[in-house]
Amino acid sequence: MAAGTPLDCGLPVGTNLFSAGHSRASFERQVALQKDLAGKCRATNASVLPHVTTRNTACDMDVIRGALDEKKISYFGYSYGTYLGTVYTQMFPGRTDRMVLDGAIDPRKFGPPAAPGGRR
């Protein structure tokens, strides 16, 4: 099995991507952040971006399961990981053992930080 190529879009380590929140201002901040991130990804990784999908990640998980010679995997996913775990179970029914999907986030309470002196 060949080693993968890391995907580096220049997002600073420790940066969290948040829900757009419920206000127009928080939505606009999130749009600006996502546009910047997408531009950085295109600049450094344009050839692989079409292949970076949830379904392909689920396939990668199953390749790892097979490489470990396991019949089933146990999985803990939170936030985006809940969606990834759901997609995996849909694509590979019967290949999961224990699964915990935790972390649906309420967008009204969790969003990008407000600008100093601004509202979220």
PDB file of N, CA and C in Angstrom, residues 21 28 36 70-71 84:
ATOM      1  N   GLY A  21     -23.370  30.016  12.166  1.00  0.00           N
ATOM      2  CA  GLY A  21     -24.132  30.724  13.195  1.00  0.00           C
ATOM      3  C   GLY A  21     -25.474  31.185  12.675  1.00  0.00           C
ATOM      4  N   GLU A  28     -21.285  35.967   7.066  1.00  0.00           N
ATOM      5  CA  GLU A  28     -20.321  36.650   6.196  1.00  0.00           C
ATOM      6  C   GLU A  28     -18.878  36.348   6.613  1.00  0.00           C
ATOM      7  N   ASP A  36     -11.208  32.020   1.493  1.00  0.00           N
ATOM      8  CA  ASP A  36      -9.765  32.084   1.659  1.00  0.00           C
ATOM      9  C   ASP A  36      -9.175  30.675   1.695  1.00  0.00           C
ATOM     10  N   GLU A  70      -9.276  -6.973   9.761  1.00  0.00           N
ATOM     11  CA  GLU A  70     -10.432  -6.949  10.674  1.00  0.00           C
ATOM     12  C   GLU A  70     -11.701  -7.130   9.867  1.00  0.00           C
ATOM     13  N   LYS A  71     -12.622  -7.927  10.390  1.00  0.00           N
ATOM     14  CA  LYS A  71     -13.909  -8.109   9.712  1.00  0.00           C
ATOM     15  C   LYS A  71     -14.805  -6.891   9.900  1.00  0.00           C
ATOM     16  N   LEU A  84     -19.391  11.216   8.565  1.00  0.00           N
ATOM     17  CA  LEU A  84     -18.488  10.237   7.967  1.00  0.00           C
ATOM     18  C   LEU A  84     -18.850   8.825   8.414  1.00  0.00           C
TER      19      LEU A  84
END
